[in-house]
CSV table of C-alpha atoms in Angstrom, one decimal:
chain,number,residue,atom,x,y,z
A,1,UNK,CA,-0.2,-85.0,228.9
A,2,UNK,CA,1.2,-81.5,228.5
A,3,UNK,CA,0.7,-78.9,230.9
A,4,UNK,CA,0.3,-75.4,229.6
A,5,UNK,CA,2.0,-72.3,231.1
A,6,UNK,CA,-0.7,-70.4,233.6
A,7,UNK,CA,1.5,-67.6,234.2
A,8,UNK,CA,1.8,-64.4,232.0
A,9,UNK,CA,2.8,-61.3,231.6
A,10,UNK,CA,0.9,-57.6,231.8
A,11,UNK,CA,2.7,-54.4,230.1
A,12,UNK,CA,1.6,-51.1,230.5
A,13,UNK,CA,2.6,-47.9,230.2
A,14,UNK,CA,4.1,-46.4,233.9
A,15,UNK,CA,4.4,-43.4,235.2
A,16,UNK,CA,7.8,-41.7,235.5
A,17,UNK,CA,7.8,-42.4,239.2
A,18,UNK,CA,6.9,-45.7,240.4
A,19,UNK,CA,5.1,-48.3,238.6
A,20,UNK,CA,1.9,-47.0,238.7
A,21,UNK,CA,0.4,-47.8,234.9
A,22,UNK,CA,-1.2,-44.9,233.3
A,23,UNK,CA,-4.7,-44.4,232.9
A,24,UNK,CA,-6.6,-44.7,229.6
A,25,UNK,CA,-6.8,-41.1,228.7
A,26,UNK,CA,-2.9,-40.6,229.5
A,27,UNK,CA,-2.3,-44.0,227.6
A,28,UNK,CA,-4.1,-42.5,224.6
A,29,UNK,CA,-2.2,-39.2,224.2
A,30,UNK,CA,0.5,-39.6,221.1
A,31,UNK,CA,4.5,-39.6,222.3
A,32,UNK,CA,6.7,-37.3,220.3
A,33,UNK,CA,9.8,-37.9,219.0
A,34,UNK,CA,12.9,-38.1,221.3
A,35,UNK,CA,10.3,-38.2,223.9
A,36,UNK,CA,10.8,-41.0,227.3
A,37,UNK,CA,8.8,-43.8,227.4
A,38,UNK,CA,8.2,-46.3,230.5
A,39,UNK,CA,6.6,-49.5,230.0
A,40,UNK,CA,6.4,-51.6,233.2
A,41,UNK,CA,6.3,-55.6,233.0
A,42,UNK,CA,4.7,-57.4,236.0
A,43,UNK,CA,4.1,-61.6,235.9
A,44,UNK,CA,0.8,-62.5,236.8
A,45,UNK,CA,1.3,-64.0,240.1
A,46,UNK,CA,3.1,-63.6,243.1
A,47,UNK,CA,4.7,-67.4,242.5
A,48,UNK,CA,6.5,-66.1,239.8
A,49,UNK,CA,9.7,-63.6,238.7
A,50,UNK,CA,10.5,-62.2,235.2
A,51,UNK,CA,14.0,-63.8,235.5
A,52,UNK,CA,15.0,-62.9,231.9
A,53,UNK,CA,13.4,-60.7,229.5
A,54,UNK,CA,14.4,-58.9,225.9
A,55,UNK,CA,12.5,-56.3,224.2
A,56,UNK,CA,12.6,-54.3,220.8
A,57,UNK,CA,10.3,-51.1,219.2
A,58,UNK,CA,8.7,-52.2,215.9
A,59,UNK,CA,6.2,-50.5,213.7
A,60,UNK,CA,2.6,-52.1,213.9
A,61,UNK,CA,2.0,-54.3,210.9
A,62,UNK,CA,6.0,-54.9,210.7
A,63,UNK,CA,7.9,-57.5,212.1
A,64,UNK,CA,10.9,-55.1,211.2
A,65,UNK,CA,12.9,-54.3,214.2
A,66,UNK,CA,13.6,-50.6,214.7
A,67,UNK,CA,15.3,-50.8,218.2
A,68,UNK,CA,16.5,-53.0,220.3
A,69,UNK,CA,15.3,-51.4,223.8
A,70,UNK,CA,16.5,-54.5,226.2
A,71,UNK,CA,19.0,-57.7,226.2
A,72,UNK,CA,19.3,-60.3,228.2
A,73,UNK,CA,17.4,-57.9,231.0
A,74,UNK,CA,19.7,-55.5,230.2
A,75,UNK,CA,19.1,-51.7,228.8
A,76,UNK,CA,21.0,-50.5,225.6
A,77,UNK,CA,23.8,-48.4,227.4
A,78,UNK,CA,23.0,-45.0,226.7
A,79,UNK,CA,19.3,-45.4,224.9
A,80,UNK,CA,17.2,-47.7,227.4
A,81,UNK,CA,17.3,-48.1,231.3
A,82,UNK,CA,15.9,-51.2,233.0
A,83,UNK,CA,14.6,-50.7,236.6
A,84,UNK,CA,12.9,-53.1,239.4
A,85,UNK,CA,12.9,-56.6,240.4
A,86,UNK,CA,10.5,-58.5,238.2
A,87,UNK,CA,7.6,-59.8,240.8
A,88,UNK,CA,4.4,-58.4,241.0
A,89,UNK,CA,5.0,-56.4,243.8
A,90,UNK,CA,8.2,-54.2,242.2
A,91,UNK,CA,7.7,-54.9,238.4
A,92,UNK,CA,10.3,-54.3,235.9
A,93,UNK,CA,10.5,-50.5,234.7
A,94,UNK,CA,12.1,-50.1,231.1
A,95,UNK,CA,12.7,-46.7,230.5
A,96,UNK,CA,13.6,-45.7,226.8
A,97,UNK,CA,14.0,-43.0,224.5
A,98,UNK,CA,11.7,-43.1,221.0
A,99,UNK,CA,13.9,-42.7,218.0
A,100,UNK,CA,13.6,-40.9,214.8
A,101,UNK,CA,12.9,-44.6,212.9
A,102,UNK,CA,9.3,-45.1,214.6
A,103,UNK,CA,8.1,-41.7,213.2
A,104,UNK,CA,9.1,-42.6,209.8
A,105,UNK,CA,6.6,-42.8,206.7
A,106,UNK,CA,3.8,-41.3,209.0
A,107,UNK,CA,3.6,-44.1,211.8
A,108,UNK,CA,1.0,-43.5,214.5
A,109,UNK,CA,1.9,-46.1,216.4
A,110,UNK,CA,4.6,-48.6,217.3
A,111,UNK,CA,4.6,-51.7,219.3
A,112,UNK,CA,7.0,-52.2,222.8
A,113,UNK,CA,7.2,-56.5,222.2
A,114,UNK,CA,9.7,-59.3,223.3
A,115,UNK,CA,9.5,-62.4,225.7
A,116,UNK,CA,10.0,-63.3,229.2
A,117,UNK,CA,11.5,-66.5,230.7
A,118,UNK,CA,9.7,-66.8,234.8
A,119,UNK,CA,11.2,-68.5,237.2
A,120,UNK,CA,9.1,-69.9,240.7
A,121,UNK,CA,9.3,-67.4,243.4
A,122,UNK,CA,8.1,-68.1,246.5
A,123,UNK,CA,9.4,-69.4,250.0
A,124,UNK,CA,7.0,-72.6,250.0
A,125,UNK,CA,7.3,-75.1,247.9
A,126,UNK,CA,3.3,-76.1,246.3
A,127,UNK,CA,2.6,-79.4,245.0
A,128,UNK,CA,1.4,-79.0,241.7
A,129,UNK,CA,-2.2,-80.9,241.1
A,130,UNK,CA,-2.7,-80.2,237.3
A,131,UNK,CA,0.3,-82.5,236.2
A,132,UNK,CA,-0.2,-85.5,236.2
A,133,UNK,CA,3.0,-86.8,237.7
A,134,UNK,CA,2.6,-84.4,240.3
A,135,UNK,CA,6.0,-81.9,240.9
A,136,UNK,CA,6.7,-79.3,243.1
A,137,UNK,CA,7.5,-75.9,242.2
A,138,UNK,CA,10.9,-75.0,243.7
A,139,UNK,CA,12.0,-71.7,244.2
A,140,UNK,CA,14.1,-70.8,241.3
A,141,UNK,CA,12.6,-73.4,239.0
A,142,UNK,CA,12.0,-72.6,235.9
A,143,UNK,CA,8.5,-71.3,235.3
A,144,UNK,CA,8.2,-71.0,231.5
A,145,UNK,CA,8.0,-68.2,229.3
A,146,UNK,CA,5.9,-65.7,228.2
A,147,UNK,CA,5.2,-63.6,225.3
A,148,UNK,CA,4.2,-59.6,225.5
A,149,UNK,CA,3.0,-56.8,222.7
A,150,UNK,CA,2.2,-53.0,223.9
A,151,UNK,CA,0.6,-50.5,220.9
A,152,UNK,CA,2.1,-47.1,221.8
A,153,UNK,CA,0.2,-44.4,220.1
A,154,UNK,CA,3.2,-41.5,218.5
A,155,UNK,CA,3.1,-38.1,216.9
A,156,UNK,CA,6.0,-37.1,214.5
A,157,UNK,CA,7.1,-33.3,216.0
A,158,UNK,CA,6.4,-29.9,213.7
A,159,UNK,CA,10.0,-29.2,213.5
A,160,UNK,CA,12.8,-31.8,211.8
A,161,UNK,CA,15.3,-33.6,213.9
A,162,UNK,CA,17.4,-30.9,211.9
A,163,UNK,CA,15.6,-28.0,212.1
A,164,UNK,CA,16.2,-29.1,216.4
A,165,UNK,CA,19.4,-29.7,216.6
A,166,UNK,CA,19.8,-26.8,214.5
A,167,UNK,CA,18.1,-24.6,217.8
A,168,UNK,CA,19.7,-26.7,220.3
A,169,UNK,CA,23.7,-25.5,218.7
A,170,UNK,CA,22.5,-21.9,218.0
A,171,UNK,CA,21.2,-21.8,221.9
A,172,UNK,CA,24.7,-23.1,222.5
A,173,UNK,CA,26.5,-20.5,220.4
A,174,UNK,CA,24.3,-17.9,221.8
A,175,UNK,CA,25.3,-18.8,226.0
A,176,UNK,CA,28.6,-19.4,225.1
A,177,UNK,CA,28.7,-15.7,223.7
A,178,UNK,CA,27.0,-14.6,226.6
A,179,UNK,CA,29.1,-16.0,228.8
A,180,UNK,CA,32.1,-14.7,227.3
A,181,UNK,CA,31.0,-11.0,227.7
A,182,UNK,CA,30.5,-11.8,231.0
A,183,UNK,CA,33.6,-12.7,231.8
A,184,UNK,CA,35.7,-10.4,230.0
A,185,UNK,CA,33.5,-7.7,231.7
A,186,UNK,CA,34.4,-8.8,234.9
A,187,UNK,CA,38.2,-9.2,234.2
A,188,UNK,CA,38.3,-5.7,232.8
Protein backbone atom coordinates (compact mmCIF):
# COMPACT_ATOMS: atom_id res chain seq x y z
CA UNK A 1 0.00 0.00 0.00
CA UNK A 2 1.22 3.55 -0.60
CA UNK A 3 0.45 6.24 1.62
CA UNK A 4 -0.02 9.61 0.06
CA UNK A 5 1.54 12.95 1.41
CA UNK A 6 -1.41 14.87 3.69
CA UNK A 7 0.62 17.73 4.23
CA UNK A 8 0.89 20.81 1.89
CA UNK A 9 1.80 23.93 1.28
CA UNK A 10 -0.26 27.51 1.18
CA UNK A 11 1.45 30.73 -0.61
CA UNK A 12 0.16 34.02 -0.52
CA UNK A 13 1.08 37.22 -0.95
CA UNK A 14 2.31 39.01 2.67
CA UNK A 15 2.48 42.14 3.77
CA UNK A 16 5.75 44.00 4.11
CA UNK A 17 5.59 43.49 7.91
CA UNK A 18 4.79 40.23 9.25
CA UNK A 19 3.24 37.41 7.56
CA UNK A 20 -0.05 38.59 7.44
CA UNK A 21 -1.35 37.50 3.62
CA UNK A 22 -2.98 40.21 1.80
CA UNK A 23 -6.50 40.50 1.20
CA UNK A 24 -8.26 39.94 -2.21
CA UNK A 25 -8.49 43.48 -3.34
CA UNK A 26 -4.65 44.21 -2.42
CA UNK A 27 -3.82 40.72 -4.02
CA UNK A 28 -5.55 41.93 -7.16
CA UNK A 29 -3.83 45.30 -7.75
CA UNK A 30 -0.98 44.81 -10.65
CA UNK A 31 2.99 45.09 -9.27
CA UNK A 32 5.11 47.39 -11.37
CA UNK A 33 8.32 46.82 -12.45
CA UNK A 34 11.32 46.89 -10.03
CA UNK A 35 8.60 46.80 -7.52
CA UNK A 36 9.13 44.32 -3.99
CA UNK A 37 7.25 41.39 -3.76
CA UNK A 38 6.55 39.04 -0.50
CA UNK A 39 5.11 35.78 -0.92
CA UNK A 40 4.87 33.88 2.41
CA UNK A 41 4.94 29.86 2.49
CA UNK A 42 3.36 28.17 5.55
CA UNK A 43 2.90 23.94 5.60
CA UNK A 44 -0.40 23.03 6.49
CA UNK A 45 0.04 21.68 9.85
CA UNK A 46 1.65 22.38 12.93
CA UNK A 47 3.44 18.66 12.63
CA UNK A 48 5.32 19.80 9.92
CA UNK A 49 8.44 22.44 8.85
CA UNK A 50 9.35 23.63 5.28
CA UNK A 51 12.95 22.21 5.85
CA UNK A 52 14.01 22.93 2.23
CA UNK A 53 12.48 24.86 -0.36
CA UNK A 54 13.48 26.47 -4.07
CA UNK A 55 11.64 28.92 -5.98
CA UNK A 56 11.74 30.66 -9.48
CA UNK A 57 9.36 33.69 -11.45
CA UNK A 58 8.03 32.36 -14.65
CA UNK A 59 5.53 33.76 -17.08
CA UNK A 60 1.95 32.02 -16.94
CA UNK A 61 1.60 29.59 -19.84
CA UNK A 62 5.62 29.13 -19.82
CA UNK A 63 7.64 26.72 -18.13
CA UNK A 64 10.56 29.28 -19.15
CA UNK A 65 12.35 30.36 -16.09
CA UNK A 66 12.87 34.03 -15.78
CA UNK A 67 14.44 34.13 -12.19
CA UNK A 68 15.64 32.20 -9.88
CA UNK A 69 14.23 33.90 -6.62
CA UNK A 70 15.39 31.04 -3.94
CA UNK A 71 18.03 27.90 -3.63
CA UNK A 72 18.34 25.51 -1.47
CA UNK A 73 16.21 28.01 1.07
CA UNK A 74 18.47 30.46 0.27
CA UNK A 75 17.80 34.05 -1.41
CA UNK A 76 19.74 35.17 -4.61
CA UNK A 77 22.40 37.51 -2.88
CA UNK A 78 21.51 40.84 -3.75
CA UNK A 79 17.90 40.19 -5.76
CA UNK A 80 15.76 37.88 -3.15
CA UNK A 81 15.73 37.77 0.75
CA UNK A 82 14.37 34.66 2.63
CA UNK A 83 12.94 35.32 6.13
CA UNK A 84 11.19 33.06 8.95
CA UNK A 85 11.29 29.67 10.20
CA UNK A 86 9.01 27.53 8.03
CA UNK A 87 6.13 26.27 10.55
CA UNK A 88 2.86 27.45 10.53
CA UNK A 89 3.18 29.73 13.27
CA UNK A 90 6.41 31.92 11.65
CA UNK A 91 6.06 30.95 7.91
CA UNK A 92 8.80 31.54 5.44
CA UNK A 93 8.87 35.23 4.04
CA UNK A 94 10.63 35.48 0.47
CA UNK A 95 11.13 38.93 -0.31
CA UNK A 96 12.07 39.73 -4.00
CA UNK A 97 12.47 42.26 -6.53
CA UNK A 98 10.33 41.84 -10.10
CA UNK A 99 12.73 42.12 -12.99
CA UNK A 100 12.46 43.74 -16.34
CA UNK A 101 11.99 39.94 -17.99
CA UNK A 102 8.40 39.34 -16.43
CA UNK A 103 7.07 42.55 -18.10
CA UNK A 104 8.25 41.56 -21.39
CA UNK A 105 5.90 41.06 -24.53
CA UNK A 106 2.90 42.50 -22.49
CA UNK A 107 2.71 39.94 -19.48
CA UNK A 108 0.01 40.51 -17.01
CA UNK A 109 0.92 38.08 -14.87
CA UNK A 110 3.64 35.83 -13.66
CA UNK A 111 3.69 32.84 -11.51
CA UNK A 112 5.97 32.66 -7.90
CA UNK A 113 6.43 28.32 -8.20
CA UNK A 114 8.98 25.77 -6.82
CA UNK A 115 8.82 22.83 -4.27
CA UNK A 116 9.13 22.13 -0.63
CA UNK A 117 10.75 19.12 1.09
CA UNK A 118 8.78 18.94 5.10
CA UNK A 119 10.24 17.54 7.73
CA UNK A 120 8.00 16.24 11.20
CA UNK A 121 7.97 18.91 13.71
CA UNK A 122 6.71 18.31 16.82
CA UNK A 123 7.89 17.29 20.39
CA UNK A 124 5.65 14.03 20.54
CA UNK A 125 6.18 11.44 18.62
CA UNK A 126 2.29 10.16 16.95
CA UNK A 127 1.80 6.68 15.82
CA UNK A 128 0.66 6.90 12.47
CA UNK A 129 -2.77 4.75 11.76
CA UNK A 130 -3.16 5.19 7.98
CA UNK A 131 -0.01 2.97 7.08
CA UNK A 132 -0.33 -0.05 7.33
CA UNK A 133 2.81 -1.06 9.01
CA UNK A 134 2.23 1.42 11.44
CA UNK A 135 5.48 4.13 12.05
CA UNK A 136 5.95 6.87 14.02
CA UNK A 137 6.63 10.29 12.98
CA UNK A 138 9.89 11.42 14.59
CA UNK A 139 10.86 14.78 14.89
CA UNK A 140 13.05 15.59 12.01
CA UNK A 141 11.79 12.81 9.87
CA UNK A 142 11.24 13.37 6.71
CA UNK A 143 7.72 14.46 5.87
CA UNK A 144 7.59 14.48 2.00
CA UNK A 145 7.43 17.20 -0.37
CA UNK A 146 5.21 19.49 -1.73
CA UNK A 147 4.54 21.38 -4.78
CA UNK A 148 3.41 25.34 -4.84
CA UNK A 149 2.25 27.88 -7.83
CA UNK A 150 1.15 31.76 -6.91
CA UNK A 151 -0.41 33.97 -10.20
CA UNK A 152 0.94 37.46 -9.43
CA UNK A 153 -1.01 39.93 -11.39
CA UNK A 154 1.89 42.89 -13.01
CA UNK A 155 1.74 46.16 -14.88
CA UNK A 156 4.67 47.15 -17.15
CA UNK A 157 5.63 51.13 -15.89
CA UNK A 158 4.81 54.27 -18.45
CA UNK A 159 8.46 55.17 -18.48
CA UNK A 160 11.36 52.62 -19.87
CA UNK A 161 13.88 51.02 -17.58
CA UNK A 162 15.94 53.73 -19.69
CA UNK A 163 13.98 56.56 -19.76
CA UNK A 164 14.51 55.71 -15.37
CA UNK A 165 17.63 55.33 -15.02
CA UNK A 166 18.07 58.09 -17.25
CA UNK A 167 16.15 60.35 -14.17
CA UNK A 168 17.73 58.54 -11.51
CA UNK A 169 21.65 59.76 -12.98
CA UNK A 170 20.33 63.30 -13.96
CA UNK A 171 18.90 63.61 -10.12
CA UNK A 172 22.45 62.43 -9.28
CA UNK A 173 24.17 65.02 -11.45
CA UNK A 174 21.78 67.64 -10.39
CA UNK A 175 22.71 66.99 -6.04
CA UNK A 176 25.98 66.46 -6.75
CA UNK A 177 26.00 70.09 -8.37
CA UNK A 178 24.13 71.33 -5.69
CA UNK A 179 26.25 70.12 -3.28
CA UNK A 180 29.23 71.49 -4.77
CA UNK A 181 27.94 75.14 -4.65
CA UNK A 182 27.36 74.55 -1.33
CA UNK A 183 30.47 73.80 -0.36
CA UNK A 184 32.49 76.16 -2.13
CA UNK A 185 30.15 78.83 -0.76
CA UNK A 186 30.94 77.92 2.59
CA UNK A 187 34.80 77.72 2.07
CA UNK A 188 34.80 81.06 0.46
Amino acid sequence: QIASNIYSISTCRCSTIGYGCLDTAETSQPLDQDSLIHICLSPNSSDVKIALFNMHFSKVGSNQIDFVTVTNSSGVTGFSVVRGNGVLNAPLKVTSRLFTELFANGAKTFDARGDAFLKFHSSARKLLSYVSDRNLQQDGADAGSALYKLSIPITKSATSEVDYKKGKFTSLIVGGFFTLVVLICFVT
